[in-house]
GROMACS .gro file of C-alpha atoms in nm:
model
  347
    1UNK     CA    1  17.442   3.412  15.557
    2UNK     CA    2  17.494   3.100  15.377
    3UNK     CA    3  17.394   3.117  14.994
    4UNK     CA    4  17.451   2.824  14.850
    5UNK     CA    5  17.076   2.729  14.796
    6UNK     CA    6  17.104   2.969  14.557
    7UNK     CA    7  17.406   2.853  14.332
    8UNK     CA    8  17.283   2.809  13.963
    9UNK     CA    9  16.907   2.862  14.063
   10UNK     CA   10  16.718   3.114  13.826
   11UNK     CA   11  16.475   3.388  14.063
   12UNK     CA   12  16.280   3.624  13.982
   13UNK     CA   13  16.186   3.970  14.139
   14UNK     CA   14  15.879   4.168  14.104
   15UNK     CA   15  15.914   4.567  14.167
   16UNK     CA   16  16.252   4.520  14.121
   17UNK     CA   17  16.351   4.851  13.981
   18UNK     CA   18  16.237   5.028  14.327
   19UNK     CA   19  16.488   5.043  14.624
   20UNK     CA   20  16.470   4.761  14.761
   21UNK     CA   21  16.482   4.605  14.403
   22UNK     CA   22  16.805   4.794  14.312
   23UNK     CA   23  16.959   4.696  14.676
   24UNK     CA   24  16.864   4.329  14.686
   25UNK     CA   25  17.040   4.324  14.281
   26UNK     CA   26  17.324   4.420  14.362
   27UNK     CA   27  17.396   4.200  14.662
   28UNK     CA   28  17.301   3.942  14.433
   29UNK     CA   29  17.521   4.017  14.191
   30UNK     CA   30  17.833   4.055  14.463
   31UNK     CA   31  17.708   3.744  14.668
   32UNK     CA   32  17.563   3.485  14.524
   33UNK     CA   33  17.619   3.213  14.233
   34UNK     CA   34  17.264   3.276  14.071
   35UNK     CA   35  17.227   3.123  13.701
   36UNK     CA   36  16.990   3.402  13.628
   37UNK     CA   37  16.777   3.684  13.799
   38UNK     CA   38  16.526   3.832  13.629
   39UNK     CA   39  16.385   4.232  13.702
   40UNK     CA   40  16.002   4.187  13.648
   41UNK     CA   41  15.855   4.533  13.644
   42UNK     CA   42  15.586   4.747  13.419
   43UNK     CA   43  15.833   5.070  13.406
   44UNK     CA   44  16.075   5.053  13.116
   45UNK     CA   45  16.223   5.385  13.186
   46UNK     CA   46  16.353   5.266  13.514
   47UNK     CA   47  16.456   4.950  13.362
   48UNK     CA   48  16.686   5.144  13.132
   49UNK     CA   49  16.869   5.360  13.379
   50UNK     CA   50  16.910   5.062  13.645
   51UNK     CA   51  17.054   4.851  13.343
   52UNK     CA   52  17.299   5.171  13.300
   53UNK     CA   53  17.388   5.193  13.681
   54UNK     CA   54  17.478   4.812  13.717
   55UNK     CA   55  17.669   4.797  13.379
   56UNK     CA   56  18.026   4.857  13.570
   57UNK     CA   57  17.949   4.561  13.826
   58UNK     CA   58  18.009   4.195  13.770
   59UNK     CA   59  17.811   3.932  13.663
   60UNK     CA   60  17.581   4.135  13.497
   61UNK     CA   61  17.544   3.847  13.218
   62UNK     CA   62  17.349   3.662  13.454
   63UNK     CA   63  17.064   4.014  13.460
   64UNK     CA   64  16.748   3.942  13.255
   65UNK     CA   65  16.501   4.245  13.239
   66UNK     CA   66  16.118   4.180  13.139
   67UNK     CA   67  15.866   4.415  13.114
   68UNK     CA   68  15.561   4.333  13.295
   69UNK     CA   69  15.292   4.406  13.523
   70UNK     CA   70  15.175   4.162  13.814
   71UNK     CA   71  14.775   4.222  13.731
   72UNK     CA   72  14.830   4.010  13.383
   73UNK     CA   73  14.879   3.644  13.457
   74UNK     CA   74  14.937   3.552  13.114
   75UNK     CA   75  15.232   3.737  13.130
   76UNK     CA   76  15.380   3.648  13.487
   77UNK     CA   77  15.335   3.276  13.319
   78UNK     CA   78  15.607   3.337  13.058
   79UNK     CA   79  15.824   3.490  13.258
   80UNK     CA   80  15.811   3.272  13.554
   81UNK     CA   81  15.904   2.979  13.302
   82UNK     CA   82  16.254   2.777  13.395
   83UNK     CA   83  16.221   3.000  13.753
   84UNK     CA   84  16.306   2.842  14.059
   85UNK     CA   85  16.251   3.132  14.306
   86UNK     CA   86  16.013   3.444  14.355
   87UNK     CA   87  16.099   3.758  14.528
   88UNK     CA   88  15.776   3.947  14.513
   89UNK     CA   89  15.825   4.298  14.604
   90UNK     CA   90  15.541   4.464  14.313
   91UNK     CA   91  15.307   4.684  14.490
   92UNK     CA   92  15.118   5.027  14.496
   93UNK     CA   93  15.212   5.156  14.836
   94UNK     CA   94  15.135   5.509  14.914
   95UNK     CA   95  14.857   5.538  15.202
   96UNK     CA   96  14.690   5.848  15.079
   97UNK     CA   97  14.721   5.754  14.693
   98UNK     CA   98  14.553   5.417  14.797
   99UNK     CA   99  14.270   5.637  15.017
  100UNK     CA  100  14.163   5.765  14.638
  101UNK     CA  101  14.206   5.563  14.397
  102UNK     CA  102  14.108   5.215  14.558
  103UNK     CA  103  14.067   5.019  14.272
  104UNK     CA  104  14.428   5.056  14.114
  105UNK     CA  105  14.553   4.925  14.471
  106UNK     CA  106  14.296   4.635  14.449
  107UNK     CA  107  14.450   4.516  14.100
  108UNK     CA  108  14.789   4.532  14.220
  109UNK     CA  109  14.784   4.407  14.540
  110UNK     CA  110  14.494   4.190  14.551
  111UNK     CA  111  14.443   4.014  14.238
  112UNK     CA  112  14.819   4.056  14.146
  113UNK     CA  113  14.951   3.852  14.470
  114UNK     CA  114  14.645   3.557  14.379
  115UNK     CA  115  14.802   3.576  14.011
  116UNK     CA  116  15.174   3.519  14.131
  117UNK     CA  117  15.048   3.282  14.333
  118UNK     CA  118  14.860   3.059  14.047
  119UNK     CA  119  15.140   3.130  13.800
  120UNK     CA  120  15.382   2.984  14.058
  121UNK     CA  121  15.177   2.681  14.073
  122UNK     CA  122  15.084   2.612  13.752
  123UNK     CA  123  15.481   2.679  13.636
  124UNK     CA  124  15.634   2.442  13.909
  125UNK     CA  125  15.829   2.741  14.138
  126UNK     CA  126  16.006   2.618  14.420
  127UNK     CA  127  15.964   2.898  14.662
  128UNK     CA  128  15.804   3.260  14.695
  129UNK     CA  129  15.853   3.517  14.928
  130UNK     CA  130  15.628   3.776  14.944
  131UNK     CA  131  15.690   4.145  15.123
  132UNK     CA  132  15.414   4.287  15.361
  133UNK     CA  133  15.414   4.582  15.547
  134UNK     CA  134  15.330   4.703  15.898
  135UNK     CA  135  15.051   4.845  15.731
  136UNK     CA  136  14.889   4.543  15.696
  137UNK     CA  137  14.856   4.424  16.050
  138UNK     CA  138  14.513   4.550  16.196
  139UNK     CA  139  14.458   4.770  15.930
  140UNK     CA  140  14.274   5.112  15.918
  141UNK     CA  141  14.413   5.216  15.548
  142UNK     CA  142  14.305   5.055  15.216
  143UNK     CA  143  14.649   5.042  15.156
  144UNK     CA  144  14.721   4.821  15.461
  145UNK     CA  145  14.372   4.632  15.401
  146UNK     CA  146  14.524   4.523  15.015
  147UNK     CA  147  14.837   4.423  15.196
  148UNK     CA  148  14.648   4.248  15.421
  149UNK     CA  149  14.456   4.016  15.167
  150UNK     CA  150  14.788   3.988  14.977
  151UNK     CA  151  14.931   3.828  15.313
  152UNK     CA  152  14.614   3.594  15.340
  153UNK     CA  153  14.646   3.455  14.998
  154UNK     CA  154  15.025   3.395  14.995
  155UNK     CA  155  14.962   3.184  15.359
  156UNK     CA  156  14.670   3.059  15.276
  157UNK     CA  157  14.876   2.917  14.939
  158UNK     CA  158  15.060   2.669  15.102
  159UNK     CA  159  14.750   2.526  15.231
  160UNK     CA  160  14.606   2.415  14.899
  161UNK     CA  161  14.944   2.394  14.772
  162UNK     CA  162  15.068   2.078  14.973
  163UNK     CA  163  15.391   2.020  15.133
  164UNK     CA  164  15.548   1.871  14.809
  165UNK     CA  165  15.488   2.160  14.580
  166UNK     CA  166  15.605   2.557  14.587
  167UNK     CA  167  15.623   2.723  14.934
  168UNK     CA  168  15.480   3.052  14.986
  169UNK     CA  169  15.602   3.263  15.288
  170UNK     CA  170  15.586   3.645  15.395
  171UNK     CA  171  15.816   3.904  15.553
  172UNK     CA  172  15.651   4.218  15.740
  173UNK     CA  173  15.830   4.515  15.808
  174UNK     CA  174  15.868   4.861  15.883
  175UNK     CA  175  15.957   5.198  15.734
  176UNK     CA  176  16.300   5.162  15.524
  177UNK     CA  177  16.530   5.431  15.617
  178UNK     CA  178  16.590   5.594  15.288
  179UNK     CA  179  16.347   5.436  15.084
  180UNK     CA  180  16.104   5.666  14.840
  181UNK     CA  181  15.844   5.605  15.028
  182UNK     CA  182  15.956   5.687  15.359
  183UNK     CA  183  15.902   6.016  15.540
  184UNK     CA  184  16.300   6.050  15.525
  185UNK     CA  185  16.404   6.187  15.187
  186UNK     CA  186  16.084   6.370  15.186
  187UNK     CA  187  16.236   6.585  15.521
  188UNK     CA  188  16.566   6.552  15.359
  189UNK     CA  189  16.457   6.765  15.020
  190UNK     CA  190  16.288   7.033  15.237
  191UNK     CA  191  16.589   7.070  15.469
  192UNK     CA  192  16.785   7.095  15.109
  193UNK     CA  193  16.558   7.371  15.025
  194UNK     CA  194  16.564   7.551  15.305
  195UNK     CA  195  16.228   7.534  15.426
  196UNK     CA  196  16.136   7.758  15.759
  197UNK     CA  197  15.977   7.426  15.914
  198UNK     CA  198  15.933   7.011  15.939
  199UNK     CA  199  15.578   6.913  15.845
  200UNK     CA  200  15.467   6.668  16.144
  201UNK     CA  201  15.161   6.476  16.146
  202UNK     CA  202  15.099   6.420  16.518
  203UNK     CA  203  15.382   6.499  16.823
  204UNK     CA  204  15.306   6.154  16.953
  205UNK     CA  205  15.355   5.948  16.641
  206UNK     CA  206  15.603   5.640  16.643
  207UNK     CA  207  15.723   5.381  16.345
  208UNK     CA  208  15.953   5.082  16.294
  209UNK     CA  209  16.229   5.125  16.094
  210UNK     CA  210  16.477   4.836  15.873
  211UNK     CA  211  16.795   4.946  15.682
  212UNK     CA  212  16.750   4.820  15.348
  213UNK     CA  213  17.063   4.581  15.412
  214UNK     CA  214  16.837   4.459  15.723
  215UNK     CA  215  16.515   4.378  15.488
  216UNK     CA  216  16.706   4.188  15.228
  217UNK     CA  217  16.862   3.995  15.505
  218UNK     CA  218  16.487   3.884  15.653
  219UNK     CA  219  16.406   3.840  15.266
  220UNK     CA  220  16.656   3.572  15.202
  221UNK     CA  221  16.647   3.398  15.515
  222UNK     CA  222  16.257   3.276  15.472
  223UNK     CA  223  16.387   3.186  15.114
  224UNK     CA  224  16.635   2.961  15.269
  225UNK     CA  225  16.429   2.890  15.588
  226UNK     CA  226  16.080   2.896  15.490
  227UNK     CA  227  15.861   2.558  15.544
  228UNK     CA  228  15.576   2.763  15.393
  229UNK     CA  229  15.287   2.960  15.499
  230UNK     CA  230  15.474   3.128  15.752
  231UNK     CA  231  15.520   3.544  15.830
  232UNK     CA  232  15.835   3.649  15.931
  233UNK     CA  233  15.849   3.942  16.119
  234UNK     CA  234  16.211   4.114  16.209
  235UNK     CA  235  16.302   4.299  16.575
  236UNK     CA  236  16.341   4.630  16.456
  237UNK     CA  237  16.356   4.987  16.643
  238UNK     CA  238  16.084   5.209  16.704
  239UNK     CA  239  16.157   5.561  16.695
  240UNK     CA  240  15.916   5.912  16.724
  241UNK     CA  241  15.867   6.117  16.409
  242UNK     CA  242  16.024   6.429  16.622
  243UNK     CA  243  16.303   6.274  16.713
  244UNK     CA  244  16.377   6.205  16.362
  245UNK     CA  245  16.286   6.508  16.266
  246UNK     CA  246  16.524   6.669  16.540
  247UNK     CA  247  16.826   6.390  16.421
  248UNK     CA  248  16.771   6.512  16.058
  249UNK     CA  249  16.739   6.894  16.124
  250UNK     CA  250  16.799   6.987  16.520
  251UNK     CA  251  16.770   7.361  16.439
  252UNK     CA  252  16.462   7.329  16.228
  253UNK     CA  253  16.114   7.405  16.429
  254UNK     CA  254  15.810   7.191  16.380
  255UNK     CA  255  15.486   7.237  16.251
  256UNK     CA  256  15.209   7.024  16.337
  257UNK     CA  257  14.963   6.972  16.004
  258UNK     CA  258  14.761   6.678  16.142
  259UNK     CA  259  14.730   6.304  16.057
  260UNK     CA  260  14.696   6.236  15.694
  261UNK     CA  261  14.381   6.000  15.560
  262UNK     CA  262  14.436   5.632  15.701
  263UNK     CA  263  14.734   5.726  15.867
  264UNK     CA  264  14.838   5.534  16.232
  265UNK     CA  265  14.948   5.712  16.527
  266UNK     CA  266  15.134   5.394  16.564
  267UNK     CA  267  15.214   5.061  16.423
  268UNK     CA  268  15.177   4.733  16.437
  269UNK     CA  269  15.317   4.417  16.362
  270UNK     CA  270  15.180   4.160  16.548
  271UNK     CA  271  14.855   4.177  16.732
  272UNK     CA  272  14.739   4.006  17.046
  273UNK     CA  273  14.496   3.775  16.815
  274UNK     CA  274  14.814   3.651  16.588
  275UNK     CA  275  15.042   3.635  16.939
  276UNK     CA  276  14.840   3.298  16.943
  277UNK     CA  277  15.104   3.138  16.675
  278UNK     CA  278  15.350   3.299  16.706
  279UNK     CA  279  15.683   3.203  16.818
  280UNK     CA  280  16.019   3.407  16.942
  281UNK     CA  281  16.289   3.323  16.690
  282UNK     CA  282  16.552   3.552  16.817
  283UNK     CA  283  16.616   3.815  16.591
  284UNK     CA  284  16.253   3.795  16.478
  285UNK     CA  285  15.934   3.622  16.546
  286UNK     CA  286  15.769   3.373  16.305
  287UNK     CA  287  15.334   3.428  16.265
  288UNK     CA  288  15.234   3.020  16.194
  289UNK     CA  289  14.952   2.974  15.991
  290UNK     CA  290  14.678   2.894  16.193
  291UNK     CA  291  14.567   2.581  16.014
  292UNK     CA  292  14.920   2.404  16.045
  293UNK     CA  293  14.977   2.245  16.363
  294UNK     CA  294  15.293   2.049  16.229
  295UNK     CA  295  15.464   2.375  16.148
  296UNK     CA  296  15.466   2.481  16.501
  297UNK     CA  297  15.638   2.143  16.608
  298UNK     CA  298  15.908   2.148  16.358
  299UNK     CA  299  16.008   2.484  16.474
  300UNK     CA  300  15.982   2.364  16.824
  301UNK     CA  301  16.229   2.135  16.740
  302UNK     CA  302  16.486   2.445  16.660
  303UNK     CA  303  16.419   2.598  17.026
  304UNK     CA  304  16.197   2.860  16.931
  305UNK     CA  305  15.928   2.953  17.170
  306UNK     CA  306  15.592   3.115  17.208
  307UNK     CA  307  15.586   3.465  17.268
  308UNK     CA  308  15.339   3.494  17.601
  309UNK     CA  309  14.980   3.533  17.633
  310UNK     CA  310  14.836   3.907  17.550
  311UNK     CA  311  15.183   3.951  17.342
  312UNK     CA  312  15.114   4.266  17.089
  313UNK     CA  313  15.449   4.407  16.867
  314UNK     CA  314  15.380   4.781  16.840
  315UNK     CA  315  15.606   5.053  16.759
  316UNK     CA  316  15.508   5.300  17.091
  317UNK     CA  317  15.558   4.968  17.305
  318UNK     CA  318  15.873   4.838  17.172
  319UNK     CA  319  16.168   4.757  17.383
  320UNK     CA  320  16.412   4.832  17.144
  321UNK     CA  321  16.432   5.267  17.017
  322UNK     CA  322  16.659   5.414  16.777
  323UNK     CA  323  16.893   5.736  16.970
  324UNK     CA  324  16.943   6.022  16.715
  325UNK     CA  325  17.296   5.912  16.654
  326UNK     CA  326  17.157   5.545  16.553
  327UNK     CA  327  16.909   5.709  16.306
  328UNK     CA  328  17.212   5.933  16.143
  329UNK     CA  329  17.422   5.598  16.109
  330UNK     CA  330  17.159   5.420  15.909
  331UNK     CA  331  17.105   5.767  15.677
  332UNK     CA  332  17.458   5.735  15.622
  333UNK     CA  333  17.453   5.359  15.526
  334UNK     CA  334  17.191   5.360  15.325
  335UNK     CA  335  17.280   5.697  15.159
  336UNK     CA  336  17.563   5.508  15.037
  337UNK     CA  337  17.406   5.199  14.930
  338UNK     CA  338  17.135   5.402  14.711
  339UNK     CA  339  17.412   5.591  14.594
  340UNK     CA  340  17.640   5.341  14.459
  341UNK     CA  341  17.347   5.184  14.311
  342UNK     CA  342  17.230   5.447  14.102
  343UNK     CA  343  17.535   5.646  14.038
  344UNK     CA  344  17.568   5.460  13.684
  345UNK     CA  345  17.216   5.583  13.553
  346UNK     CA  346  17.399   5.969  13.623
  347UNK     CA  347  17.699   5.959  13.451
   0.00000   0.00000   0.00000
């Protein structure tokens, strides 16, 4: 992937002490000719030890860490000052945390997306991506209904924005292999410990899942692509919770504890209502905003097509499925990558 829009440009990440965060740093730091990139989060702790972990890698002089939280515009204003790009990755995400405590996930993800959003504006930011979820397509979850919102505000953005001024876009996606907040290391620390049995929610239950390497890929090509107001949405594997649960532990029995508040059976990514604009891209498909014909026509211009009528992206119709050997590759590569990035904070 060619960087160079990047060379001497200053961005900006939210939630960048989380694993994505720590991921998309790094490749930063080995790959691109940034001026300066700044980790915007509220957790100073975390700060600390990711400041430890990247202190053996180069061009760490260009690493600016400010302590912040997304809910208080006053302070996203000073720190997106002199900031070309956004990488907004801040959110509460945990489905059952969100079924409880609906307000916190309202400040964060709500009125925190329409505050990066007016910051960026008033402080003259070129671009801003914003990261979604599958969660947030045809909701059933507060969690995916905040995500949701968030999505509608970032697209609905560029429409008040105007074609000459920042450009908001969005990238959905699925369950990061490896990630904390993935069912993965959660299996991983009971097979550790020895436990008798795999807690499954439902037999039939699918999900997508992205390598981290594969969601920092989608991130950076709608901040080199974007026109704005677009979602990007990558083609990802499906795969059943047993199956991953047999890849991860084959000798390890199941037990069956039942769906979890606001939890899917399956999900989705793009329904048969948003199949309406969108258009095949390849290696992913590209949601228009409904209230942009001219989008649609410069991306006609590239080849890309609608996807046909009735079109729905759902993780128990997918064409594409990950085989247990697939699932252990990705473990392995991402083991690595979360590895390397936070061996510094141990030593």
């Amino acid at each position: 992937m060619n960087l160079n829009m990047l060379k001497g440009k200053s961005l900006l990440l939210t939630g960048g002490t989380g694993s994505f965060g720590q991921a998309f740093v790094k490749r930063m730091l080995a790959q691109s000719a940034l001026r300066r990139l700044i980790i915007f989060s509220r957790d100073e702790l975390k700060q600390h030890e990711m400041e430890l972990a990247l202190a053996s890698l180069d061009k760490t002089n260009m690493l600016r860490f400010f302590l912040g939280d997304v809910r208080d515009f006053e302070r996203l204003k000073l720190a997106f000052h002199d900031v070309d790009y956004v990488v907004h990755a801040a959110a509460l995400k945990q489905v059952p945390k969100a079924e409880y405590n609906p307000f916190e996930f309202i400040h964060t993800n709500i009125n925190g997306a329409e505050n990066i959003v007016r910051a960026a504006l008033e402080k003259g930011v070129e671009r801003v991506v914003a990261l979604s979820t599958d969660k947030a397509c045809a909701p059933i979850n507060l969690y995916g209904a905040t995500k949701l919102v968030s999505d509608k505000i970032f697209t609905a953005a560029q429409n008040f924005a105007g074609r000459d001024s920042t450009k908001f876009s969005v990238v959905r996606y699925g369950n990061v292999v490896g990630s904390r907040g993935s069912v993965v290391p959660f299996f991983q620390k009971l097979i550790d410990e020895g436990a008798p049995t795999l807690p499954i929610t439902d037999e039939r239950m699918t999900r997508f899942w992205i390598r981290l390497d594969q969601g920092i890929d989608l991130v950076l090509d709608a901040l080199i692509n974007m026109h704005g107001g677009e979602i990007f949405v990558p083609k990802i594997p499906s795969m059943k919770v047993t199956d991953l649960a047999n890849a991860m532990a084959p000798k390890t029995p199941h037990k069956v504890v039942g769906i979890r508040p606001g939890e899917k059976l399956h999900e989705v990514m793009i329904t048969a209502e948003d199949a309406r604009n969108t258009l095949d891209a390849e290696d992913k498909y590209i949601i228009l905003p409904s209230y942009d014909s001219r989008l649609g026509g410069e991306y006609a211009a590239q080849g890309f097509k609608p996807v046909p009528d009735g079109f729905c992206y759902a993780s128990d119709t997918n064409e594409q499925w990950l085989s247990p050997a697939d699932l252990r590759m990705m473990l392995d590569e991402d083991k690595n990558e979360i590895h390397a990035m936070r061996g510094g904070a141990r030593r």
